[in-house]
XYZ file of C-alpha atoms in Angstrom:
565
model
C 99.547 102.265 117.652
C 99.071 105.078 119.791
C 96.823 104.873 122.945
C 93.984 107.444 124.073
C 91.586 107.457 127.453
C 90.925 104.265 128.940
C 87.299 104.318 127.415
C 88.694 105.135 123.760
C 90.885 101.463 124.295
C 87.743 99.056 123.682
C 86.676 101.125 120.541
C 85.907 99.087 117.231
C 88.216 99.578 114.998
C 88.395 96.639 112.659
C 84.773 95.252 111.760
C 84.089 94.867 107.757
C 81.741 96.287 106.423
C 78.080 93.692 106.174
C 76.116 94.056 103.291
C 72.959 92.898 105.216
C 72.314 91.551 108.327
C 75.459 92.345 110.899
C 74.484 95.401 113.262
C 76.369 98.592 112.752
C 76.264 99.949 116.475
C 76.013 96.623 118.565
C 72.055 96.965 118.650
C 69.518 94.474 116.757
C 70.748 93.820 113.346
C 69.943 96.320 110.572
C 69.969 96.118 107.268
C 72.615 98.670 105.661
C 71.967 101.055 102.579
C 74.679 103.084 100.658
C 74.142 105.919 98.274
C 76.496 107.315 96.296
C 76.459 109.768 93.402
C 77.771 112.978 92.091
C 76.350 116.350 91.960
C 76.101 118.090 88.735
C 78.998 120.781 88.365
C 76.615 123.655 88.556
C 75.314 122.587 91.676
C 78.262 120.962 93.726
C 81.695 120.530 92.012
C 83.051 117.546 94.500
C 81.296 113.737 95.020
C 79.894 113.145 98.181
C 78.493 109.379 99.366
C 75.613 109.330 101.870
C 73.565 106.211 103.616
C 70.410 104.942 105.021
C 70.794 103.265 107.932
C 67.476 101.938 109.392
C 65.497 98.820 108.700
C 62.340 100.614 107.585
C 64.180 102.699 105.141
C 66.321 99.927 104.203
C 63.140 97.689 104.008
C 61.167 100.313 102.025
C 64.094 100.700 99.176
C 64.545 96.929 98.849
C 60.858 96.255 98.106
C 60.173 99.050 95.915
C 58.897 98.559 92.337
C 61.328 98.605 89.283
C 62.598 101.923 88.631
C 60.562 104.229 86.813
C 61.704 105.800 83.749
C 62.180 109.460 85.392
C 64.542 107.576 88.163
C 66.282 105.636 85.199
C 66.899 109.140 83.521
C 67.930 110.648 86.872
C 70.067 107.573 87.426
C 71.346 107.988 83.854
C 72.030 111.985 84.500
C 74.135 111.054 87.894
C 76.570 108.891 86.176
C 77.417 111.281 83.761
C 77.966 113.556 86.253
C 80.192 111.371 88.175
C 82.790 111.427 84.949
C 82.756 115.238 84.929
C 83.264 116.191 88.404
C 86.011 113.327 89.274
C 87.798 114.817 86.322
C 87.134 118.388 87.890
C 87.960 117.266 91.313
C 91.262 115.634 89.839
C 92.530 118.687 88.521
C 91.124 120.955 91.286
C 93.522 118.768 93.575
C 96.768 118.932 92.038
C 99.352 120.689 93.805
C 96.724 120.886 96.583
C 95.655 119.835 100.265
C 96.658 116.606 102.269
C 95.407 113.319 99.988
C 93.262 110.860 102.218
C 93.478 107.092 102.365
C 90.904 104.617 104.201
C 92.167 101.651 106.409
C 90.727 98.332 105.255
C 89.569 95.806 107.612
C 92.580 93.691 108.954
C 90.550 90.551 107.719
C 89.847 92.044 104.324
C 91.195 89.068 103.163
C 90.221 85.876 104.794
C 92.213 82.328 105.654
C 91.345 80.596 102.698
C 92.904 83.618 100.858
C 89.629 84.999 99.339
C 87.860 88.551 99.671
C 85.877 88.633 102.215
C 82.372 90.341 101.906
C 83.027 90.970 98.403
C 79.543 92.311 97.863
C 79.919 95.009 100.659
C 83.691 95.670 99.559
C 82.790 96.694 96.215
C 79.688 98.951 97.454
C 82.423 100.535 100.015
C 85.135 101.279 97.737
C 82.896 102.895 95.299
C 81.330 104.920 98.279
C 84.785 105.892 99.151
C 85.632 106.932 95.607
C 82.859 108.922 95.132
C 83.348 110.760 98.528
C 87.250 111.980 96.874
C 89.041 109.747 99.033
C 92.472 109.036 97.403
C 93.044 105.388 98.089
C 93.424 102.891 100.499
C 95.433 101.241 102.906
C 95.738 97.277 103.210
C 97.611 95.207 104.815
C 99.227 92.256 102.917
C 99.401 89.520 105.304
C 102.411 87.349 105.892
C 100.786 84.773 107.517
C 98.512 84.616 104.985
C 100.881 84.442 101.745
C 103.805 82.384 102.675
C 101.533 80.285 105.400
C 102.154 76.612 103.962
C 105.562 76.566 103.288
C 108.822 78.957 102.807
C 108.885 80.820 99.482
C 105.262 79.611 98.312
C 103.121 81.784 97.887
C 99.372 82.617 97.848
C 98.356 85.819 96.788
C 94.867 84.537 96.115
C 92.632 87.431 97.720
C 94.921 90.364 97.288
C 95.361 89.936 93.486
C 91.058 90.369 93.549
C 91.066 93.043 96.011
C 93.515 95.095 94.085
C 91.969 94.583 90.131
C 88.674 95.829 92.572
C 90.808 99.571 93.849
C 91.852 99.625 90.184
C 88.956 99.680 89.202
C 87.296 101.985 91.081
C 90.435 104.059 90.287
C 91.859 104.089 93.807
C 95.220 104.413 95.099
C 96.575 101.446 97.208
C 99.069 101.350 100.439
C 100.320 98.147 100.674
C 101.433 96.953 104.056
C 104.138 94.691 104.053
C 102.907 93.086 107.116
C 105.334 90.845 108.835
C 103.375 90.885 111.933
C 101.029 89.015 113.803
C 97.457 90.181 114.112
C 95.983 89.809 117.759
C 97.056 91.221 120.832
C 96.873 95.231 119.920
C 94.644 97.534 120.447
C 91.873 97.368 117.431
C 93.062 94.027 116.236
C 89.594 92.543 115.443
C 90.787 88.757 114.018
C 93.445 86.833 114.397
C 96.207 86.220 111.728
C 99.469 84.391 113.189
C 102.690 84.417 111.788
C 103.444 81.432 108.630
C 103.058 78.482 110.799
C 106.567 76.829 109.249
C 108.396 80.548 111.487
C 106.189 79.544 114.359
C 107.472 75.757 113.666
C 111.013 77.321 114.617
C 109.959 79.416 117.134
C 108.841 76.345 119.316
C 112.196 74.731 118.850
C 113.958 78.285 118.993
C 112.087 80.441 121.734
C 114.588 83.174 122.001
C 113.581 83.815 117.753
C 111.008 85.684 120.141
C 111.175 88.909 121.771
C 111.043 87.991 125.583
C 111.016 90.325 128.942
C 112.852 90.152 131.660
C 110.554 87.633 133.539
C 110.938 85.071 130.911
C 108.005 85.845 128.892
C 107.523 85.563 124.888
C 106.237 87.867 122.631
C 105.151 86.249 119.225
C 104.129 89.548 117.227
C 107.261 89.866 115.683
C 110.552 88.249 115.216
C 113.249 89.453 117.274
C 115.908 91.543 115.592
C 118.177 90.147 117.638
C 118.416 87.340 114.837
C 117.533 89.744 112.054
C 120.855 88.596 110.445
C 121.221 84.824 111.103
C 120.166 81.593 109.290
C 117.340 80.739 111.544
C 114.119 80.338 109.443
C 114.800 77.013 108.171
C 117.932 78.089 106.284
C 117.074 82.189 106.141
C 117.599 84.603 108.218
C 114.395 86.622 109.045
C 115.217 89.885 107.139
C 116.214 87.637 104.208
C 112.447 86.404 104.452
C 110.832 89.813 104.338
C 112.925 90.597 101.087
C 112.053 87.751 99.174
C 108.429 87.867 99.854
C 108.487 92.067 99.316
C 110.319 90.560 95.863
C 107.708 88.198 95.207
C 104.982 91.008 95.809
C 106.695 93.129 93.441
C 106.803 89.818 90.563
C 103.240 89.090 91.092
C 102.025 92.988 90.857
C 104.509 94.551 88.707
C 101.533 95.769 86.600
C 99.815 97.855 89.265
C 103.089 99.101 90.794
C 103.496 103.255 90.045
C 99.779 103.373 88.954
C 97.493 101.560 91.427
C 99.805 100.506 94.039
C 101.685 104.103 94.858
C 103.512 103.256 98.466
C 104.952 100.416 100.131
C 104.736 100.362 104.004
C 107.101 98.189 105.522
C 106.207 96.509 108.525
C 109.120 96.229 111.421
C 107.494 95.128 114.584
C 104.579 94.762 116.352
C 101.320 96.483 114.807
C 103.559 97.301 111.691
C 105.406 99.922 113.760
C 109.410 100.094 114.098
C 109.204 99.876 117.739
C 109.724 96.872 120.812
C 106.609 95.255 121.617
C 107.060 96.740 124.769
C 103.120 97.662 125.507
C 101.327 94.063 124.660
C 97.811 94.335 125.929
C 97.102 90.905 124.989
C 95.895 88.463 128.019
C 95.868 91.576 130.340
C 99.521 91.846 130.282
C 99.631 95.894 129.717
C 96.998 98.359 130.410
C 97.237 101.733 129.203
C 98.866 104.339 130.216
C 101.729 101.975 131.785
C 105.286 102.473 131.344
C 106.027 98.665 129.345
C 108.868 96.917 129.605
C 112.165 96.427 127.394
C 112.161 93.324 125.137
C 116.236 92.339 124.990
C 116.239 88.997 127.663
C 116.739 86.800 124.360
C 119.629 85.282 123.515
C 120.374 86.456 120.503
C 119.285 90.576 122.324
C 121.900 89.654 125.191
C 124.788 88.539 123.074
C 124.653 91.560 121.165
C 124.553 93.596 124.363
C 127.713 91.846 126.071
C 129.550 92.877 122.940
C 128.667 96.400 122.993
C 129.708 96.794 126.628
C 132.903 95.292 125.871
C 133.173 97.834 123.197
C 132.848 100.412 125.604
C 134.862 99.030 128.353
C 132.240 98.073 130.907
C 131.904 94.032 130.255
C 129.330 94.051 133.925
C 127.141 95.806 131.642
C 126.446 93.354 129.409
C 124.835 90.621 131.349
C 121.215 92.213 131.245
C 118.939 94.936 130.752
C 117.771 97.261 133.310
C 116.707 95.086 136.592
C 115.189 98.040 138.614
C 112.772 99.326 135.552
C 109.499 98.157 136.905
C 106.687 96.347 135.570
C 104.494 97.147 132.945
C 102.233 98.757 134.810
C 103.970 101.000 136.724
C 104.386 104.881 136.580
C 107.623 106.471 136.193
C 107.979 107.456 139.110
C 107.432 104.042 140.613
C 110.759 103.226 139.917
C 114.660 103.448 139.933
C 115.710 103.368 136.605
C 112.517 105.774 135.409
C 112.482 108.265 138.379
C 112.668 112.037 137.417
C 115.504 112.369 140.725
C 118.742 110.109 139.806
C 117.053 107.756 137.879
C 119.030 105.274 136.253
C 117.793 106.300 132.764
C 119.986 109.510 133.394
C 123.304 107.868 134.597
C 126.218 106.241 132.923
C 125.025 102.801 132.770
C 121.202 104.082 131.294
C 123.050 106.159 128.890
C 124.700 103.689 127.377
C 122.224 100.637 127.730
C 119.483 103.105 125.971
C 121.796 104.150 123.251
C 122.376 100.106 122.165
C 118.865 99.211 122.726
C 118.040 102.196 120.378
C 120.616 101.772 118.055
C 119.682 98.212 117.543
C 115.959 99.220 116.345
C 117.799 102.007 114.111
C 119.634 99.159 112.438
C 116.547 96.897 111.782
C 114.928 99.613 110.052
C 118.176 100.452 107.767
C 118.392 96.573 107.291
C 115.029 96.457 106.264
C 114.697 99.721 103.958
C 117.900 98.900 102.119
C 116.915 95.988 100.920
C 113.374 97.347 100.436
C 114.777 100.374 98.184
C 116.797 98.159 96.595
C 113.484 95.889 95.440
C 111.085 98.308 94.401
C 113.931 101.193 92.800
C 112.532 102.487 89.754
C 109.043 101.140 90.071
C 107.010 104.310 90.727
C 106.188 103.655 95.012
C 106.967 105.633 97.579
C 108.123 103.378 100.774
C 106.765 104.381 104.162
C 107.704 103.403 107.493
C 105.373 103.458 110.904
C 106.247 105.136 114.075
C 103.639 104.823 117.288
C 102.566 107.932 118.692
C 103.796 106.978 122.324
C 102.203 110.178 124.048
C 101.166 108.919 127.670
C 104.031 109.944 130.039
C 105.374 112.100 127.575
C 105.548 115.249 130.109
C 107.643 113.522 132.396
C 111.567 113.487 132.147
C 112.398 110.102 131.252
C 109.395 109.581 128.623
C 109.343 106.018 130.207
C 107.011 104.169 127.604
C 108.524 105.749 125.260
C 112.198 104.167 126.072
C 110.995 101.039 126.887
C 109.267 101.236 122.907
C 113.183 101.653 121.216
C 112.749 105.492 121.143
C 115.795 106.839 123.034
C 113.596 110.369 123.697
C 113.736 112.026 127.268
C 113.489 115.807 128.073
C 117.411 116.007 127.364
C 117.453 114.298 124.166
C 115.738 114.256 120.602
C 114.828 110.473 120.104
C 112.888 111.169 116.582
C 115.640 112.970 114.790
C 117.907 109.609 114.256
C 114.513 108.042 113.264
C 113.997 110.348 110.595
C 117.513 110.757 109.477
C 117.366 107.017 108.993
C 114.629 107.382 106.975
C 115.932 110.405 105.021
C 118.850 107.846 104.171
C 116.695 106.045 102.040
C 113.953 108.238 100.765
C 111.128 106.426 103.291
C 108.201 108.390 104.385
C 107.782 108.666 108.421
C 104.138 108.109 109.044
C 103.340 109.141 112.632
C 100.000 107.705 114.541
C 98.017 109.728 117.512
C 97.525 112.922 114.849
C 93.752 113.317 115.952
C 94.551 113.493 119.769
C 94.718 116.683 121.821
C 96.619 117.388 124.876
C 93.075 118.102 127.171
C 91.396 115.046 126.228
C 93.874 112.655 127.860
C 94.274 111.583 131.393
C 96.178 114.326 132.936
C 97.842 112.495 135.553
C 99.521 110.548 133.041
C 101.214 113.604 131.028
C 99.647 112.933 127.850
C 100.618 115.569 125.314
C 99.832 113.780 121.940
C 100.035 117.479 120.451
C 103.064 118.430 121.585
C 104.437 115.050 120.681
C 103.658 115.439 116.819
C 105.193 118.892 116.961
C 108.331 117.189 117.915
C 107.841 115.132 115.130
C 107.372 117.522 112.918
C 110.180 119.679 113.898
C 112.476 116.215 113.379
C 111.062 115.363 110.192
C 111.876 119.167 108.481
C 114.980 119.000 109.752
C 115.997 116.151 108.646
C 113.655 117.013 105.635
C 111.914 113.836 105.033
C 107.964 113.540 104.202
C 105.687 113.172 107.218
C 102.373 111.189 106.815
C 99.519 110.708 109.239
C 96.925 108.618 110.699
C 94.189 108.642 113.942
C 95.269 106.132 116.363
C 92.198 105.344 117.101
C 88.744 105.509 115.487
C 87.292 108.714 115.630
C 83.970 110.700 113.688
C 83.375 114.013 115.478
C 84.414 117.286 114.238
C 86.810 117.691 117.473
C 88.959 115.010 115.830
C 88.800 116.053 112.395
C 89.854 119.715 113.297
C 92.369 118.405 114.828
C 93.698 116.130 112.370
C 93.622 119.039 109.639
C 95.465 121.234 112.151
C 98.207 118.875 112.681
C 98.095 117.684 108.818
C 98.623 121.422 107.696
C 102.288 121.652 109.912
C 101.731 124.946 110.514
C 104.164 124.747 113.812
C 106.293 128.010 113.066
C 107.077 130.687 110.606
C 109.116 128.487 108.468
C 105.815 126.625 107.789
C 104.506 127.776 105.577
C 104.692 125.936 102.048
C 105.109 122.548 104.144
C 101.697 119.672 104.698
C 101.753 116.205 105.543
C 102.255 114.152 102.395
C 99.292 111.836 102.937
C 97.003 110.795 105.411
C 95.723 107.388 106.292
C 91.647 107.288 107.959
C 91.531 104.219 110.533
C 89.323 102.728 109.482
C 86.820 101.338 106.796
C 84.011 99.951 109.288
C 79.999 99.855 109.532
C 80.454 103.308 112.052
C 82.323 104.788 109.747
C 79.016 104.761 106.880
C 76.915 105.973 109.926
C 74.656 108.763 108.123
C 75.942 111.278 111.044
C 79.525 109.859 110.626
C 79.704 109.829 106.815
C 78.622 113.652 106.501
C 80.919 114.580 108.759
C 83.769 112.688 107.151
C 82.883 113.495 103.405
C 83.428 117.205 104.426
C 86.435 116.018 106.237
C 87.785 114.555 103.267
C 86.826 117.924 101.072
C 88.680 120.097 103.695
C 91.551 117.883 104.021
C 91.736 118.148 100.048
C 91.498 121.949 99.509
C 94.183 122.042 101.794
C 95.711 124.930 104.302
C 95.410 127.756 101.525
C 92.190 127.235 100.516
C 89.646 129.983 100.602
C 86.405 127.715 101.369
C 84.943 128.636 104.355
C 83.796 125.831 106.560
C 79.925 126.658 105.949
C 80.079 126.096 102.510
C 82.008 122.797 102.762
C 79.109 121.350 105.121
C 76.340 122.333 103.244
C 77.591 120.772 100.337
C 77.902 117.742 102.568
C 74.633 117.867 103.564
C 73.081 118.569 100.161
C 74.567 116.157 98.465
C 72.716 113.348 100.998
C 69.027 114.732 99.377
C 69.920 115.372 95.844
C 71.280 111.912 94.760
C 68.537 109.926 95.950
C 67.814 108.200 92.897
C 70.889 105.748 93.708
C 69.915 104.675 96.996
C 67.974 101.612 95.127
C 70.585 100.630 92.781
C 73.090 100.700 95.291
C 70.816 98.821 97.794
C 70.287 95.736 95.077
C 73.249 95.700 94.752
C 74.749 95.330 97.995
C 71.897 92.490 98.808
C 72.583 90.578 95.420
């Protein structure tokens, strides 16, 4: 996941949603009201969702008397509406704009494999329906599923959660997450890998990605093994199939219809990347340069054969020694200085190009074997790629090396990512789209908008489907512009037909049903859907916003029971 301004790095981005008594902002708790409804096709063809968000108005819906019979009939009126717009709204959007997906909480589903906040959950997901959001994004824990033993297999929660999109008639991204949760930036709960892999791990420590000082990542397996028999008779890429398989068994039903796109994760944070940038106990702050991940054993014997492939066996003993810590700047150091740095000499050259190419061949690993699951089913399959934009104005693009993306000023590091992709019909889904260049620290050489041009520009040629999502979480207009700038890929003159396939909202969280917040993002979400050639003009899209949150009243108290129930 992408990083912003040192202030944007402690944002929430992962709280679920309370149906009563958890505080939305961090002040005294509040109980939490939300509306939905549809306007009446003469009036407003598109659903909006609004809410009340104060104790007295909260307190003053929940005590009310029973509804009287104009509210019932009002009530009565709205729900018929809500048929005959979403059909009008359905049709109105084919062949049109950028469709919009909603993060879930990352502890959507709890430990003991059960929804958690079901109540709220089902409140939110209608909300989001009825505001013409296309779906939703989950992640499908690892640690949860297979967590007792190898190739059992709890789906508990998720087989809930997904009859609950269905029937609100969502979409669903499913996140094949073989991550760990804890230790990013926005991880809000902690979810560690099956505890039989971390069994092996202990007895195997170089299963883990580890730095040159000796120290262990546990996000993530290392692909240094992705091939070899070590999880108690599989190897590791072996154990992503079979539980992808398993997934595919257990939901075959919702496949094509509710479940619509399969994102596969391949490292930390889901993202095919090195978990070069760990923030976890302090380790990196942004905007530091990180540090490679290849001092295992299984990293180094790979390495010692590819320098005997080229001829140059002294280059195989280890990575980089004169790369700096994770803190540093480029220019800090030898191997990342603009002048002669070792990233632009012989031996950088070549240790860059293995310690790329190695990444490049997880992901084909991965995705053939994911194609090969889920051919004919009706998904699309997705892959993550951080937004790595701090530095990126410098020659090396140090983080971005240090990450598994072989990208300096000299040399296209996103192309081979997306012709890898393009190999297997995958979607490229790119983070830090709601960033602009001004906002960021400037004596880093952030340029988050010039860095998704790049992406773009990769992606077309290579021509593979680009998707989207905010780094970080974000409600003002600023970042909402931006993201339907950026979503519309309108880099050049050869532009012009082309949009981002999808987009994915981070995330589902009390700030997001903010009254302020929610306007703003249900005409978000309308814009994003009339897409680049629509003839709306901004005014018109924000006053439907705003009069949708006074003429569907009569569901505040129904929705308000309902959440409290």
């Amino acid at each position: 996941m992408a990083m912003s301004l040192p202030h944007q790095i402690g944002a929430l981005s992962g709280t679920a949603i309370s149906s009563e008594t958890e505080s939305v902002s961090g002040e005294a708790p509040a109980k939490t009201t939300l509306t939905t409804s549809a306007l009446r096709r003469a009036s407003v063809t598109n659903l909006r969702v609004s809410m009340q968000n104060s104790g007295t108005e909260a307190d003053k819906v929940l005590t009310s008397p029973p509804l009287s019979p104009v509210t019932c009939h009002a009530l009565t009126e709205a729900r018929d509406a809500l048929a005959e717009t979403a059909e009008v709204e359905k049709e109105d959007k084919l062949g049109k704009g950028v469709p919009v997906y909603v993060m879930m909480p990352l502890d959507s589903v709890k430990m003991d494999n059960t929804v958690n906040r079901k109540k709220a959950m089902k409140a939110s997901l209608q909300a989001l329906k009825s505001a013409g959001v296309e779906g939703i994004m989950m992640d499908v824990w690892w640690g949860l599923v297979e967590r007792d033993a190898p190739g059992e297999y709890n789906w508990g929660g998720y087989t809930e959660l997904l009859e609950m999109a269905k029937k609100q008639g969502l979409k669903v991204q499913a996140v094949m997450s073989f991550h760990q949760c804890g230790g990013n930036v926005g991880d809000s709960c902690s979810i560690p890998l099956p505890g039989w892999v971390v069994e092996e791990i202990d007895k195997d420590p170089d299963l883990a990605y580890t730095d040159q000082w000796g120290r262990r990542n546990h996000e993530y397996i290392s692909l240094g093994c992705d091939t070899l028999p070590v999880l108690k008779g599989r190897t590791p890429v072996e154990c992503y199939s079979d539980f992808m398989r398993a997934f595919r068994d257990r939901f075959e039903n919702l496949l094509g219809d509710t479940i619509v796109e399969i994102q596969v994760g391949m490292g930390p944070a889901g993202e095919l990347r090195y978990p070069s940038y760990p923030e976890k106990d302090g380790i990196w702050k942004f905007p530091g340069i990180g540090a490679f991940q290849c001092y295992d054993k299984y990293m180094l014997s790979s390495l010692k054969v590819a320098a005997e492939e080229a001829g140059k066996p002294e280059w195989g003993y280890t990575g980089p020694t004169d790369a700096g810590e994770y803190n540093n700047w480029p220019e800090d150091t030898t191997f990342f200085k603009k002048e002669s740095g070792g990233w632009d000499c012989p031996y950088g050259q070549f240790f860059l190009t293995w310690y790329s190419q190695m990444l490049l061949d997880h992901g084909e690993r991965i995705l053939q074997s994911t194609k090969a699951i889920f051919e004919n089913k009706g998904v699309k399959i997705s892959v993550k790629v951080a937004g790595i934009h701090w530095h990126y104005g410098t020659r090396s693009h140090a983080p971005e090396l240090t990450a598994g993306y072989y990208n300096t000023r000299f040399r296209d590091g996103y192309l081979p990512i997306a012709q890898m992709l393009a190999r297997h019909d995958a979607i490229f889904n790119f983070t830090c789209i709601e960033m602009r260049d001004h906002e960021q620290p400037q004596d880093a050489r952030c340029a988050p908008e010039k860095l998704v041009r790049q992406v773009a520009l990769a992606t077309r040629e290579a021509q593979v489907p680009l998707a989207g999502e905010n780094a970080l979480p974000r409600y003002d207009e600023f970042a909402h512009e931006q993201i339907l700038q950026a979503s519309s890929l309108n880099i050049d003159s050869q532009s012009d037909n082309r949009q981002m396939c999808a987009f994915t909202y981070l995330r589902m969280n009390p700030d997001l049903f903010h009254p302020d917040n929610w306007k703003r993002f249900i005409a978000f979400v309308k814009k994003m859907n009339n897409g680049k050639d629509v003839h709306h003009c901004r005014e018109q899209v924000e006053r439907e916003a705003e009069h949708f949150v006074h003429v569907t009243q009569p569901l505040v108290q129904e929705t308000a029971v309902a959440l409290m129930q």
